[in-house]
CSV table of C-alpha atoms and ligand atoms in Angstrom, one decimal:
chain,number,residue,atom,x,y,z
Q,1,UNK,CA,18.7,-113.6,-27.8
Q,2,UNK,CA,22.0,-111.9,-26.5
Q,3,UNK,CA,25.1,-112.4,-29.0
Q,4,UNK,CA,28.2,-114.1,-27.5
Q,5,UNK,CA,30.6,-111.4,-28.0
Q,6,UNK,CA,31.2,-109.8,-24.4
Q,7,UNK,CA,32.6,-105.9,-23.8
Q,8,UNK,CA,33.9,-104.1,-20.6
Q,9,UNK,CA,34.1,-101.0,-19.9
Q,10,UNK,CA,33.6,-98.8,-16.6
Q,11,UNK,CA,30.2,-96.6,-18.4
Q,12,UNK,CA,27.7,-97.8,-21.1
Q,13,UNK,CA,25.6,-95.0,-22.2
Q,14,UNK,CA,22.3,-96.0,-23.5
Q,15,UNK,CA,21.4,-93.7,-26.6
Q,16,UNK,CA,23.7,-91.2,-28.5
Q,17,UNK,CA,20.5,-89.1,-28.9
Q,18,UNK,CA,20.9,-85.2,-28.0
Q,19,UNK,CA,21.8,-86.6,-24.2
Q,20,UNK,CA,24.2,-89.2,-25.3
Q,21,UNK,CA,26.3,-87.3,-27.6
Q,22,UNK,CA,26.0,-83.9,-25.3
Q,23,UNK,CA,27.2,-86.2,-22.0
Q,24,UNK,CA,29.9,-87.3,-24.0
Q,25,UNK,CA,31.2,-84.0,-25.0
Q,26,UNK,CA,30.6,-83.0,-21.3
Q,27,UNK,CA,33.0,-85.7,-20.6
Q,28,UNK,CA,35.4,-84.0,-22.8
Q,29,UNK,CA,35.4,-80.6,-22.2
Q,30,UNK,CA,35.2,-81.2,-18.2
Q,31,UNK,CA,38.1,-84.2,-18.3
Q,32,UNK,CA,40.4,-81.1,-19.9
Q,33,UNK,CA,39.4,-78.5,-17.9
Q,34,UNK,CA,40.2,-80.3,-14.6
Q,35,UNK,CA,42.9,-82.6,-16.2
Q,36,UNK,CA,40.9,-85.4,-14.7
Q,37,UNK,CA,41.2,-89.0,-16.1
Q,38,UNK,CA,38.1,-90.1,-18.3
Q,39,UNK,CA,36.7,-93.5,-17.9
Q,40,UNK,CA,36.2,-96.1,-20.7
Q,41,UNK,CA,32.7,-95.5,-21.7
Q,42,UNK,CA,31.0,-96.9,-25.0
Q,43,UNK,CA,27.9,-95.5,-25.9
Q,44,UNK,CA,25.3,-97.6,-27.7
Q,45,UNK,CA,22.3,-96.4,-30.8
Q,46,UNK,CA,20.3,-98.3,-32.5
Q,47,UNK,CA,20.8,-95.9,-35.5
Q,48,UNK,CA,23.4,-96.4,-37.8
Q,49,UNK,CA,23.2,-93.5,-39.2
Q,50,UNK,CA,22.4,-89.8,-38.3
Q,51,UNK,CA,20.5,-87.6,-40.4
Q,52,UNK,CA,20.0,-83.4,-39.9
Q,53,UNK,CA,16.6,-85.0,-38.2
Q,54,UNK,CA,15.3,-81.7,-36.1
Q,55,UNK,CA,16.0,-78.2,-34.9
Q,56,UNK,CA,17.0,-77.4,-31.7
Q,57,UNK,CA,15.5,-73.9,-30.6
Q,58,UNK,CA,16.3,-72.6,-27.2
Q,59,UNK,CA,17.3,-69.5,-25.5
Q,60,UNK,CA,21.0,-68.6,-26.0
Q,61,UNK,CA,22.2,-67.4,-22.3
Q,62,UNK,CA,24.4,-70.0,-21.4
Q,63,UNK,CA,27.3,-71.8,-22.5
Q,64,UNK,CA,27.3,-75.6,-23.9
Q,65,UNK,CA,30.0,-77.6,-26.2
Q,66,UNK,CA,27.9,-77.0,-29.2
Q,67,UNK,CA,27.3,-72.7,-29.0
Q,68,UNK,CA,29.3,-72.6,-31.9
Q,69,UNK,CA,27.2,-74.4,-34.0
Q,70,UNK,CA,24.7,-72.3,-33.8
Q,71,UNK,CA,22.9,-71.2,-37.2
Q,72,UNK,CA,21.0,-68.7,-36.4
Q,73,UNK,CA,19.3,-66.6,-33.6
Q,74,UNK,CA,16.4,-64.2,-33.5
Q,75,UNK,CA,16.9,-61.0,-30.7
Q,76,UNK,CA,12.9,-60.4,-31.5
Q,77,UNK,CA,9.9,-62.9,-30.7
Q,78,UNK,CA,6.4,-62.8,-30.9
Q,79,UNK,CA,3.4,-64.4,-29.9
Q,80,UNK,CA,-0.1,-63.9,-32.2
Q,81,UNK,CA,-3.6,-64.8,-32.7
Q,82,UNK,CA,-5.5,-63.2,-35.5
Q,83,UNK,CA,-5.0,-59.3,-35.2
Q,84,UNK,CA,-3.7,-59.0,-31.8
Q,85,UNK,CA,0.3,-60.0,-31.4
Q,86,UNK,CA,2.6,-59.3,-28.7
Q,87,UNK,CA,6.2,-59.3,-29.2
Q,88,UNK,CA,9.2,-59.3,-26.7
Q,89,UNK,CA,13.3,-58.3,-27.7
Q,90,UNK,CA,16.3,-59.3,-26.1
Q,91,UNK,CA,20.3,-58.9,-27.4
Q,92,UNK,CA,21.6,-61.1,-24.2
Q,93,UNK,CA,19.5,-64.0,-24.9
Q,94,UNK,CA,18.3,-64.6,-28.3
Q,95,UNK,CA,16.2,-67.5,-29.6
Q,96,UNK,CA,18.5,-69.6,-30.7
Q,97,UNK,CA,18.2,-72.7,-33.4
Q,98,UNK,CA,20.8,-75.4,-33.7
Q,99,UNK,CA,20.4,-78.1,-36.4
Q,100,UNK,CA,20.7,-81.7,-35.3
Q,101,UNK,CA,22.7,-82.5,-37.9
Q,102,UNK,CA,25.5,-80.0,-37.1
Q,103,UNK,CA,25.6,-82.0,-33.5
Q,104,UNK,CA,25.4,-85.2,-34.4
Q,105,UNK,CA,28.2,-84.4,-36.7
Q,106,UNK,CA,30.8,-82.8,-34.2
Q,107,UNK,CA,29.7,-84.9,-31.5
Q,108,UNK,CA,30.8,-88.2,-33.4
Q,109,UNK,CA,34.2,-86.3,-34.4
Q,110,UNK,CA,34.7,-85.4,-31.2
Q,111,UNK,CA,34.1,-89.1,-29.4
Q,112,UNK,CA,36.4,-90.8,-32.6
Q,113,UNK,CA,39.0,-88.3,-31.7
Q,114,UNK,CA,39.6,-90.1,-27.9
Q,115,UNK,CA,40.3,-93.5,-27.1
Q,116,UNK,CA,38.9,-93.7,-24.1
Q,117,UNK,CA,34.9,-93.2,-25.8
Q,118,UNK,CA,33.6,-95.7,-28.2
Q,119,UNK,CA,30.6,-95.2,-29.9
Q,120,UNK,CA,28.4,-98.3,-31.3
Q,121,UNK,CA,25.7,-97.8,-33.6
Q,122,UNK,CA,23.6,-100.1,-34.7
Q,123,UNK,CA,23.3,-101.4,-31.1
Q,124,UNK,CA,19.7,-101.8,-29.4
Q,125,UNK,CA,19.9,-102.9,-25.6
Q,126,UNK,CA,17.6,-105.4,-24.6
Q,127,UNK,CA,17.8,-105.6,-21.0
Q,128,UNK,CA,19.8,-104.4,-18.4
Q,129,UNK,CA,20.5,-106.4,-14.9
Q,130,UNK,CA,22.3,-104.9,-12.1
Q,131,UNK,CA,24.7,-107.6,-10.4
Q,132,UNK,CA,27.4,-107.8,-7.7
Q,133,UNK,CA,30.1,-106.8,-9.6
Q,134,UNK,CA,28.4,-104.5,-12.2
Q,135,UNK,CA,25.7,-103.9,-14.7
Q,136,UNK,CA,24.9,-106.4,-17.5
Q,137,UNK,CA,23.7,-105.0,-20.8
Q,138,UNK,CA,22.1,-107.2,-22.4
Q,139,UNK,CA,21.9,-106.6,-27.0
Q,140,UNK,CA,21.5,-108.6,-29.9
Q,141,UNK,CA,25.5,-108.2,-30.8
Q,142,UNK,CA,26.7,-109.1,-27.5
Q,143,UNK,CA,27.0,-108.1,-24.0
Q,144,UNK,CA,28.1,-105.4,-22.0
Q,145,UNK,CA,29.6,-105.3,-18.4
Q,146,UNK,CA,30.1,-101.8,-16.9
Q,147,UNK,CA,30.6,-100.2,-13.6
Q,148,UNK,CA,27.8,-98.1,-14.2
Q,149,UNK,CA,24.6,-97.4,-16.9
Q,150,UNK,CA,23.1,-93.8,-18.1
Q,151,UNK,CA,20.5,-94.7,-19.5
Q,152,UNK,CA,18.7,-92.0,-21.9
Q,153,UNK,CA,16.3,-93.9,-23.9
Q,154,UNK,CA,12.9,-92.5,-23.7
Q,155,UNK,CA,10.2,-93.2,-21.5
Q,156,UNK,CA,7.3,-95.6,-22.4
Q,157,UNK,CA,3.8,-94.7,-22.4
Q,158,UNK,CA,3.4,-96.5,-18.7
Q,159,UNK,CA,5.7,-93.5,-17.2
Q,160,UNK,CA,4.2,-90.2,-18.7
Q,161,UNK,CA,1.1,-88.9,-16.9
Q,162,UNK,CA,-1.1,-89.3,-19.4
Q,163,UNK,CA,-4.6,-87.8,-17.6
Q,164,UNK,CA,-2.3,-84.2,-17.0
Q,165,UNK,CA,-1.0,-82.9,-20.3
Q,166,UNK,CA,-0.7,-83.2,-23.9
Q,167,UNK,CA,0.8,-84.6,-26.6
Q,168,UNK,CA,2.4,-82.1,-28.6
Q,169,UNK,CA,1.9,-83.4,-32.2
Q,170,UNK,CA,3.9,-81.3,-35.3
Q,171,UNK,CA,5.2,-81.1,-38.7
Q,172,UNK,CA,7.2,-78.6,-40.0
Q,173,UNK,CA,9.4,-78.1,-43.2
Q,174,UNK,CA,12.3,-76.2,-43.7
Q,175,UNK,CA,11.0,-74.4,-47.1
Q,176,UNK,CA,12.6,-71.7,-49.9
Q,177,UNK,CA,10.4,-69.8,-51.1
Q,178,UNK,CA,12.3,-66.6,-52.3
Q,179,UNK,CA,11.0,-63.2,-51.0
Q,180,UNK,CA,8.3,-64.5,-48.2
Q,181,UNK,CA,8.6,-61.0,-47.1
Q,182,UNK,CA,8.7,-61.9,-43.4
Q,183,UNK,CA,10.8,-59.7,-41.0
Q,184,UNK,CA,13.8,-62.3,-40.6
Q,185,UNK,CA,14.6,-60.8,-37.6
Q,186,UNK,CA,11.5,-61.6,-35.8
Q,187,UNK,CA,10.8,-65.4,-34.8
Q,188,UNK,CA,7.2,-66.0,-34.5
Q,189,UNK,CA,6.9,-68.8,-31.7
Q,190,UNK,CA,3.3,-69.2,-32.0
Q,191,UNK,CA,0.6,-68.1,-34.3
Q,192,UNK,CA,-2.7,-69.6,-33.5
Q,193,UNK,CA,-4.9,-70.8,-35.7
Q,194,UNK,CA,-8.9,-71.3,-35.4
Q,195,UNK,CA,-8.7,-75.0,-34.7
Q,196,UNK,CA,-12.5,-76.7,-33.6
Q,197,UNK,CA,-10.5,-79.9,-31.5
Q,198,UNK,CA,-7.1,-78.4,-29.7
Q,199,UNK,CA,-5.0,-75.7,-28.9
Q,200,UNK,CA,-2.9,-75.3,-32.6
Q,201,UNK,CA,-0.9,-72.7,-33.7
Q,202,UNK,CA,1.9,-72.2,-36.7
Q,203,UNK,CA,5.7,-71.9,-35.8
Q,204,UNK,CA,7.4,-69.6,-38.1
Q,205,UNK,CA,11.1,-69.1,-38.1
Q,206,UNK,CA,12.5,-66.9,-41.0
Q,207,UNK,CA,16.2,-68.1,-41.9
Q,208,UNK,CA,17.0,-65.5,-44.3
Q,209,UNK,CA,15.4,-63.4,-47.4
Q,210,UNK,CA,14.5,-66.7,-49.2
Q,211,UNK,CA,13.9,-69.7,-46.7
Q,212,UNK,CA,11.7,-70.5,-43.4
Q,213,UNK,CA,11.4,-73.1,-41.1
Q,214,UNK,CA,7.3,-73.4,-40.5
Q,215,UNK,CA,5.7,-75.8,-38.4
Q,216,UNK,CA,2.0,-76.7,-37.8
Q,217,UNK,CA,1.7,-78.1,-34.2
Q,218,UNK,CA,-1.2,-79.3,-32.0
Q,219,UNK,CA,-2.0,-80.3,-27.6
Q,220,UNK,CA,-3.7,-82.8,-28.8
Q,221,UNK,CA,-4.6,-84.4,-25.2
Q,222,UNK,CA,-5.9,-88.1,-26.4
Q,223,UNK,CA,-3.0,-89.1,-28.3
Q,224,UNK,CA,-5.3,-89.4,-31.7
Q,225,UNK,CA,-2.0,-87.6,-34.2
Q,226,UNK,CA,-3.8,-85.3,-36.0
Q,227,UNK,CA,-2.5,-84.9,-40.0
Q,228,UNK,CA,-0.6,-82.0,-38.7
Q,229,UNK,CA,0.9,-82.2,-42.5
Q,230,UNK,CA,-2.0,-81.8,-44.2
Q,231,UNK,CA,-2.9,-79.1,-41.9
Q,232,UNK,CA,0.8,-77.4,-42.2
Q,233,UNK,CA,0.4,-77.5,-46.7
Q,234,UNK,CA,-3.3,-76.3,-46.0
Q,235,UNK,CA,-2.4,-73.4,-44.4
Q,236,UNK,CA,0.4,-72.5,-46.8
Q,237,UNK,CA,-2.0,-73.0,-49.6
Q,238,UNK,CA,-4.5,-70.5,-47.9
Q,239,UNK,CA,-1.5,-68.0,-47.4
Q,240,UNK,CA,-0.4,-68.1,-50.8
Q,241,UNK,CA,2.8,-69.8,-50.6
Q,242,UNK,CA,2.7,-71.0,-54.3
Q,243,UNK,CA,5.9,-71.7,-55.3
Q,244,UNK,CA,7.6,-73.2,-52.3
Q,245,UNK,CA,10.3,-75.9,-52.3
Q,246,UNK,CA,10.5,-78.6,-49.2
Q,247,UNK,CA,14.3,-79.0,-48.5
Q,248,UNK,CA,14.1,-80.8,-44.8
Q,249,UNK,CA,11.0,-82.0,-43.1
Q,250,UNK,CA,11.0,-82.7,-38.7
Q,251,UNK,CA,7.8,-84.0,-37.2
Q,252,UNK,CA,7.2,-85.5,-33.5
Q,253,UNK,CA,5.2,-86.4,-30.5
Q,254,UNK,CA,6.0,-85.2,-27.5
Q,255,UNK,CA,5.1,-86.0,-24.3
Q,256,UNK,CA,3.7,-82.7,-22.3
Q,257,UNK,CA,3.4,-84.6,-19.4
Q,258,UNK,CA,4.9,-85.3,-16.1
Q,259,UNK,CA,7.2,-88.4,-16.5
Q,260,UNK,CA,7.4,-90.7,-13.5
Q,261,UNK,CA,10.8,-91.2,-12.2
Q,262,UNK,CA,11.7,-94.8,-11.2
Q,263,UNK,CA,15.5,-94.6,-10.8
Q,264,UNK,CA,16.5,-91.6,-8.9
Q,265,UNK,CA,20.3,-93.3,-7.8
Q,266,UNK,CA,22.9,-96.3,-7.8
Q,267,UNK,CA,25.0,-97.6,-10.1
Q,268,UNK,CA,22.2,-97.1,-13.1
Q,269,UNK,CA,20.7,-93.5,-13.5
Q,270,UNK,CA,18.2,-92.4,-16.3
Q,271,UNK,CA,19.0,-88.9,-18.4
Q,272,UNK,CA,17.2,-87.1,-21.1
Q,273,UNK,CA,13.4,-86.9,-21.5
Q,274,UNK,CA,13.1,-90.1,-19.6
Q,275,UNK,CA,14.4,-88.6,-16.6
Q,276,UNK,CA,11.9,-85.7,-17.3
Q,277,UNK,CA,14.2,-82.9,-18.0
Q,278,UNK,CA,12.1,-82.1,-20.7
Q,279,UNK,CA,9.4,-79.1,-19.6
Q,280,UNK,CA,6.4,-80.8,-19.4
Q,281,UNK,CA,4.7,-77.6,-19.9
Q,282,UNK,CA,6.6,-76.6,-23.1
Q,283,UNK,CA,8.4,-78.9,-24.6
Q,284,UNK,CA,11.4,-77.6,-24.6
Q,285,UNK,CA,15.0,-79.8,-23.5
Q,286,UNK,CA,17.6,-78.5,-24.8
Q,287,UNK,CA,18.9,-76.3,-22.5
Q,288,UNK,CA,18.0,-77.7,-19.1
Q,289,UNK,CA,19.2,-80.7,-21.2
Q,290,UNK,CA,22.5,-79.3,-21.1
Q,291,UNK,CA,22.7,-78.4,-17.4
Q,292,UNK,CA,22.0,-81.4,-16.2
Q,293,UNK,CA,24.8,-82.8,-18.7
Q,294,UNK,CA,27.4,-80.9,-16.8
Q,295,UNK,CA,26.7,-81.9,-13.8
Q,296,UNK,CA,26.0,-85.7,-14.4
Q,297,UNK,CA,29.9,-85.6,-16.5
Q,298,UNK,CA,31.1,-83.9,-13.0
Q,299,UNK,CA,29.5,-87.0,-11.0
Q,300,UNK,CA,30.9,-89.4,-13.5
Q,301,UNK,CA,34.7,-87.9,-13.6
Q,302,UNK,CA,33.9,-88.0,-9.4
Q,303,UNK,CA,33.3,-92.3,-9.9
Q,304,UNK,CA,36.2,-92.5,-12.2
Q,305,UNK,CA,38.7,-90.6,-9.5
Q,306,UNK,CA,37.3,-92.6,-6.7
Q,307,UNK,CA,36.3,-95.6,-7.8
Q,308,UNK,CA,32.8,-95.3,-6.5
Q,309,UNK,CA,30.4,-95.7,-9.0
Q,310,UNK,CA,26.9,-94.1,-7.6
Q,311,UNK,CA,25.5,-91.4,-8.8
Q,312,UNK,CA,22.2,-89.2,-7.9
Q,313,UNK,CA,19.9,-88.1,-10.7
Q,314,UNK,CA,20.1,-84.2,-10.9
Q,315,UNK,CA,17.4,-81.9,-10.2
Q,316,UNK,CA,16.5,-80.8,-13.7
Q,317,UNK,CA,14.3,-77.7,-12.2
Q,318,UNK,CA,12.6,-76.6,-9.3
Q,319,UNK,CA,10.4,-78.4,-7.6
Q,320,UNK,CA,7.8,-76.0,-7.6
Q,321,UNK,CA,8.2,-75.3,-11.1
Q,322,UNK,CA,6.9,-78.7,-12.1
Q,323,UNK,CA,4.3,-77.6,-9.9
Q,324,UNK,CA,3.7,-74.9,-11.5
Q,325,UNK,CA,3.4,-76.2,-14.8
Q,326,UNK,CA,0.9,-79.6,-13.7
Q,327,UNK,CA,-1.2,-76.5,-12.7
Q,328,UNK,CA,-0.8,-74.5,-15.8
Q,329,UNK,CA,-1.6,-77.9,-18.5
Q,330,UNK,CA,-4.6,-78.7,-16.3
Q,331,UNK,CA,-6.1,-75.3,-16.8
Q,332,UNK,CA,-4.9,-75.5,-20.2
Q,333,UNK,CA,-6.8,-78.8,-20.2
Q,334,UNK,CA,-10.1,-77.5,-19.3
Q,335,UNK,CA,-10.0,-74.4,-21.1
Q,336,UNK,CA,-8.6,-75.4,-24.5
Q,337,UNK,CA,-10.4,-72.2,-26.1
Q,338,UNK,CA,-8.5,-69.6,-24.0
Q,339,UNK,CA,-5.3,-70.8,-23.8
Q,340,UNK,CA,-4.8,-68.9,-26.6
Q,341,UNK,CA,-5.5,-65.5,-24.9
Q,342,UNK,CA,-3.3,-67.0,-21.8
Q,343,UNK,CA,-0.4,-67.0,-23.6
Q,344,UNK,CA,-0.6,-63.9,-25.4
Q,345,UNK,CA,-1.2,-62.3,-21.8
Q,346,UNK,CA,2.0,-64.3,-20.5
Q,347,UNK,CA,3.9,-62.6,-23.3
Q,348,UNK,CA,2.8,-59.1,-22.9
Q,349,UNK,CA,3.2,-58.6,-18.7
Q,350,UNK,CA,6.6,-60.4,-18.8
Q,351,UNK,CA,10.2,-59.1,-20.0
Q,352,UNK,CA,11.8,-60.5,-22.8
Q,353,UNK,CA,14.5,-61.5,-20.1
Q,354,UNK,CA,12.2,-63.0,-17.9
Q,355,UNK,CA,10.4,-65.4,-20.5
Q,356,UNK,CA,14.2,-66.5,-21.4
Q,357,UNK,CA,14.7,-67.4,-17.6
Q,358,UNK,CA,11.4,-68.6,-17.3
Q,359,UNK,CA,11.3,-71.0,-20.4
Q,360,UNK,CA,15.1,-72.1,-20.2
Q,361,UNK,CA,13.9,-73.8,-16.3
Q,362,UNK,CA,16.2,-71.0,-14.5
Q,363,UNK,CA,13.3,-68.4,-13.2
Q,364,UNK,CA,13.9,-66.5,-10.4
Q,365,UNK,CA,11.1,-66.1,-7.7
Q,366,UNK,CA,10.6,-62.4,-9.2
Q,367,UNK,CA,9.9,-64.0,-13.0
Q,368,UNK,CA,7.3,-66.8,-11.3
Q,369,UNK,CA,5.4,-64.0,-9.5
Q,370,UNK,CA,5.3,-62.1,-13.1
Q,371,UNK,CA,3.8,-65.2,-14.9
Q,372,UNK,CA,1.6,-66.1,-12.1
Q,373,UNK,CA,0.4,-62.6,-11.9
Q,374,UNK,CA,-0.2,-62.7,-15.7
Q,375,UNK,CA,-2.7,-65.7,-15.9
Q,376,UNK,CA,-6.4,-65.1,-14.2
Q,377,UNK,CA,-7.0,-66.0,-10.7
Q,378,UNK,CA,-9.5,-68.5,-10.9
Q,379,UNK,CA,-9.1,-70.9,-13.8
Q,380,UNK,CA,-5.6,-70.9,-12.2
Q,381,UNK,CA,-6.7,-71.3,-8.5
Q,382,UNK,CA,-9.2,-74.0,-9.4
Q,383,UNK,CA,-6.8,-76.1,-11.8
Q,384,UNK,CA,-4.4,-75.8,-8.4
Q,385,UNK,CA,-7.0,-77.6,-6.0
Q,386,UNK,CA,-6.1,-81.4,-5.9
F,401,LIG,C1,11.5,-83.0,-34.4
F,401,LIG,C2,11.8,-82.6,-33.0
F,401,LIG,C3,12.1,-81.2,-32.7
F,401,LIG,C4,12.4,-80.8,-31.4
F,401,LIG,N1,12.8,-79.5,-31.2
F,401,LIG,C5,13.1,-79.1,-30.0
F,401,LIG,C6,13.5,-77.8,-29.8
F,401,LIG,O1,13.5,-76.9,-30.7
F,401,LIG,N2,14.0,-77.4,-28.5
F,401,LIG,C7,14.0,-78.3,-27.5
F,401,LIG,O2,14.4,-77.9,-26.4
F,401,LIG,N3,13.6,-79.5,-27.7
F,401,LIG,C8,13.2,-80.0,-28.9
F,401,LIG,N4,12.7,-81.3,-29.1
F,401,LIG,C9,12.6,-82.1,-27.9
F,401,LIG,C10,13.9,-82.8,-27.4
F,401,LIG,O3,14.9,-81.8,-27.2
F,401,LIG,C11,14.4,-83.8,-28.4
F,401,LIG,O4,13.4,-84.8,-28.5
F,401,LIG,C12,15.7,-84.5,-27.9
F,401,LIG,O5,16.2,-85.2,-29.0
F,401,LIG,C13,15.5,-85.4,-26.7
F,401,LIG,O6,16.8,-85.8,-26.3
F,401,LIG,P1,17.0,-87.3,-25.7
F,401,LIG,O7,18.4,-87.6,-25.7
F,401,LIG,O8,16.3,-87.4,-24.4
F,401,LIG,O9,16.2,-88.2,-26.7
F,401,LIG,P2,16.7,-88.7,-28.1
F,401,LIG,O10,17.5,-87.6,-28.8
F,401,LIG,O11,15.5,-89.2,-28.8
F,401,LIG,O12,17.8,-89.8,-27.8
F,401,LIG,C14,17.4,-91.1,-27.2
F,401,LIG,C15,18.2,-92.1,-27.9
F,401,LIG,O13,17.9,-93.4,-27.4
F,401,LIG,C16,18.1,-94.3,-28.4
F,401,LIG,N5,17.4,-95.6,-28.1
F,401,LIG,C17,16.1,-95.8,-28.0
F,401,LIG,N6,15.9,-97.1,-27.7
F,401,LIG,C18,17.1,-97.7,-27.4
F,401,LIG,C19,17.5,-98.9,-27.0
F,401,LIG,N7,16.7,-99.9,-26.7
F,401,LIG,N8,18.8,-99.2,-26.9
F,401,LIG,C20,19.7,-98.2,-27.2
F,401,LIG,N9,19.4,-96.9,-27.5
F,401,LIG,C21,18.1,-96.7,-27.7
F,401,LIG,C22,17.4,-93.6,-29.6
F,401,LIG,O14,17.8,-94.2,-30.9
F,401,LIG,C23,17.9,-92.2,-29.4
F,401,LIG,O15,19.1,-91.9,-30.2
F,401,LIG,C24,12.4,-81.7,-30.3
F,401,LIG,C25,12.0,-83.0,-30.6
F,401,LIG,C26,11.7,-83.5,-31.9
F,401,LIG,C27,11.3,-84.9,-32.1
C-alpha cells in the first residue's frame, strides 16, 4: 500500500543500477559542459547498500565518466578450445575491466556532491501511472510526482524472447593463488570446455602475478541454472589449483534474448537491459550502455531548457545488427556442438580492431561483411529463413 509521504521533482529515475548511476553522471558531466541547468531528479533502489557485486569488461575505445576507474586492461585476447587457440592484439582498444564497486562508489559521491540529484535507496516502486499533469510513482515510503520517468528496472520474463536465445548462466571468483603462471597480459575470453548439455566455456582474466578472475559460464537455452559453481571448483580442481583463496565471488543470468520493447516515447521511457541495450548475442552492456546514456542526459537537459518533457528511446545499435545476431543465436541454437569452432573461426578471420567495433555495437559495414564472411554459408543461411 503507498506510504503518505508525497515528493516532486521534474525526473524520478527508476534503479541506480549501472544505468541509473551512469545517467546521473551523464547528467553531470553534460550540465557542465554546456553550462545547461539540471533538473531536480531523485533516483530510487531498492538496495540500501552497494557492494563491489560484478566486473564490468568491455572494449576501452571510447570515453565515459568512469574511464578512470578502470583497473585493468588486457591489449592481448584469445579465444581456445582444447589445442587449437586463436588470439587477437590491439593498444587502441584494450579489454577493459571496471569493478562495480569502484562505480557505485564515485557515482554516489558524485550525485551527494549536487543538490539538484537525490538518491533514495531503500526505495522499491510499485507502480507507475501516467496522468495529466505528470507521472505518479507509486512505493511503499510514499509517492512520487515527476514531469518525467526513466525507468531502468529489468525486464520480466514476459518481454525477453525466450524461444531465440539463451540464458547465459555463470559463476566466477576473483581468486589469489600466487604464481598461476598465466601470461597476465593475455585475457582469455573463452576457453571451452567438453560440456554433454550447452555451449560452456571458462573465462579467465589474469590481474596480476598472484590473482585471477575465472568464470565458468553456460547458453543454457531452457532456463534449468546449471551449478555453474560446482562446475567452476571442478574444473580448478582438475587444473590443479590447490591452494587458491576466494576473495570476491559474481554470478548471473542473463538474458541472451531479444527483449520486446513496449515504451519507445512520452513522458516515461525505459533504459538499461530492459530497453535492450544489452547484446542479445553477447551479453555485453556496458559500453553501448554508455552511449545511449549520453544521449538520453542530452534529451533530458533538452526537457529541462524547454519545458517539454518527451523523450524518444535511443537506438542502442543498428537495426540490422539485432538482426544479425537473432540469426547468429538461432544457428547457435541448433548447432550447440559447433558453436565452438564458430567462434574460434570469428576470432581468427577478423582484426583485433574489428572484433572491438564489432562487439562494442559500433561495426562498420566492412567489420559485418568480415564476420559474416567468417561463419559457414548454410547453417547461417538456413538459421536466416523465417
Ligand atoms: C555478475 C554480472 C557481471 C556482468 N559483467 C558484464 C561485463 O563484464 N560487461 C558487460 O558489458 N555487461 C556485464 N553484465 C551485464 C550488464 O552490464 C549488467 O547486468 C548491468 O548491471 C545492467 O545494467 P542495468 O542498469 O540495466 O541493470 P542493473 O544494474 O541490474 O540495475 C537495475 C536496477 O533496478 C533496480 N530495481 C529493480 N526493481 C526495482 C523496483 N521495483 N523499483 C526500483 N528499482 C528497482 C535494481 O535494484 C537495480 O539496481 C554483467 C552482469 C552481471 C549480473
Amino acid at each position: 500500500m503507498a506510504g503518505e509521504q508525497e515528493f516532486d521533482c521534474d525526473l524520478v529515475i527508476i534503479g541506480a543500477g549501472l544505468t541509473g548511476l551512469s545517467l546521473a553522471c551523464w547528467l553531470l558531466e553534460l550540465s557542465a559542459q554546456k553550462q545547461q541547468p539540471l533538473p531536480t531528479v531523485h533516483l530510487l533502489e531498492p538496495r540500501e547498500e552497494y557492494h563491489n557485486d560484478r566486473t564490468w569488461c568491455f572494449w576501452d575505445s571510447e570515453y565515459h565518466p568512469f574511464r578512470h576507474l578502470i583497473s585493468h586492461r588486457w591489449s592481448h585476447w584469445q579465444v581456445s578450445r582444447g589445442e587449437r587457440s586463436v588470439s587477437q592484439s590491439s593498444e587502441q582498444a584494450p579489454y577493459a575491466m571496471l569493478p562495480a564497486g569502484r562505480v557505485y562508489q564515485h557515482a554516489v559521491e558524485r550525485i551527494e556532491s549536487c543538490s539538484r540529484l537525490s538518491l533514495r535507496q531503500g526505495i522499491t516502486v510499485e507502480e507507475i501511472r501516467d496522468s495529466d499533469d505528470g507521472v505518479l510513482i507509486s512505493t511503499a515510503a510514499g509517492q512520487w510526482r515527476a514531469r518525467a520517468v526513466i525507468d531502468t528496472r529489468p525486464p520480466d520474463a514476459t518481454r525477453v524472447d525466450q524461444k531465440l536465445g539463451f540464458w547465459q548462466v555463470f559463476t566466477g571468483y576473483e581468486i589469489h593463488c600466487p604464481g598461476h603462471r598465466y601470461d597476465t597480459g593475455m585475457a582469455r575470453l573463452m576457453d571451452f570446455q567438453r560440456c554433454n548439455e550447452h555451449i560452456c566455456f571458462v573465462y579467465l582474466l589474469p590481474l596480476d602475478q598472484d590473482n585471477l578472475l575465472v568464470e565458468w559460464t553456460e547458453f543454457d537455452p531452457g532456463g534449468e541454472w546449471p551449478d555453474c559453481q560446482a562446475r567452476l571448483e571442478a574444473w580448478l580442481d582438475e587444473r590443479g589449483f590447490a591452494d587458491y583463496t576466494v576473495k570476491r565471488s559474481e554470478s548471473g543470468k542473463l538474458p541472451m534474448m531479444p527483449v520486446s520493447q513496449s515504451r519507445q516515447q512520452g513522458r516515461i521511457v525505459r533504459a538499461g537491459v530492459g530497453a535492450g541495450w544489452m547484446r542479445a548475442a553477447t551479453g555485453y552492456h556496458f559500453a553501448t550502455c554508455q552511449r545511449n546514456c549520453s544521449e538520453l542526459a542530452g534529451q533530458i537537459l533538452a526537457a529541462a531548457a524547454s519545458g517539454h518533457w518527451h523523450f524518444h528511446s535511443t537506438e542502442a545499435r543498428k537495426h540490422w545488427l539485432d538482426w544479425m545476431d537473432r540469426v547468429f543465436l538461432r544457428a547457435l541454437r541448433r548447432h550447440p556442438e559447433t558453436a565452438p569452432d564458430w567462434f574460434l573461426d570469428l576470432f581468427s578471420a577478423t582484426t583485433a580492431e574489428q572484433m572491438a567495433r564489432f562487439m562494442n555495437d559500433q561495426p562498420r559495414w566492412g567489420d559485418a561483411v568480415a564476420v559474416a564472411a567468417a561463419l559457414p554459408a548454410m547453417p547461417f543461411l538456413r538459421a536466416a529463413l523465417p
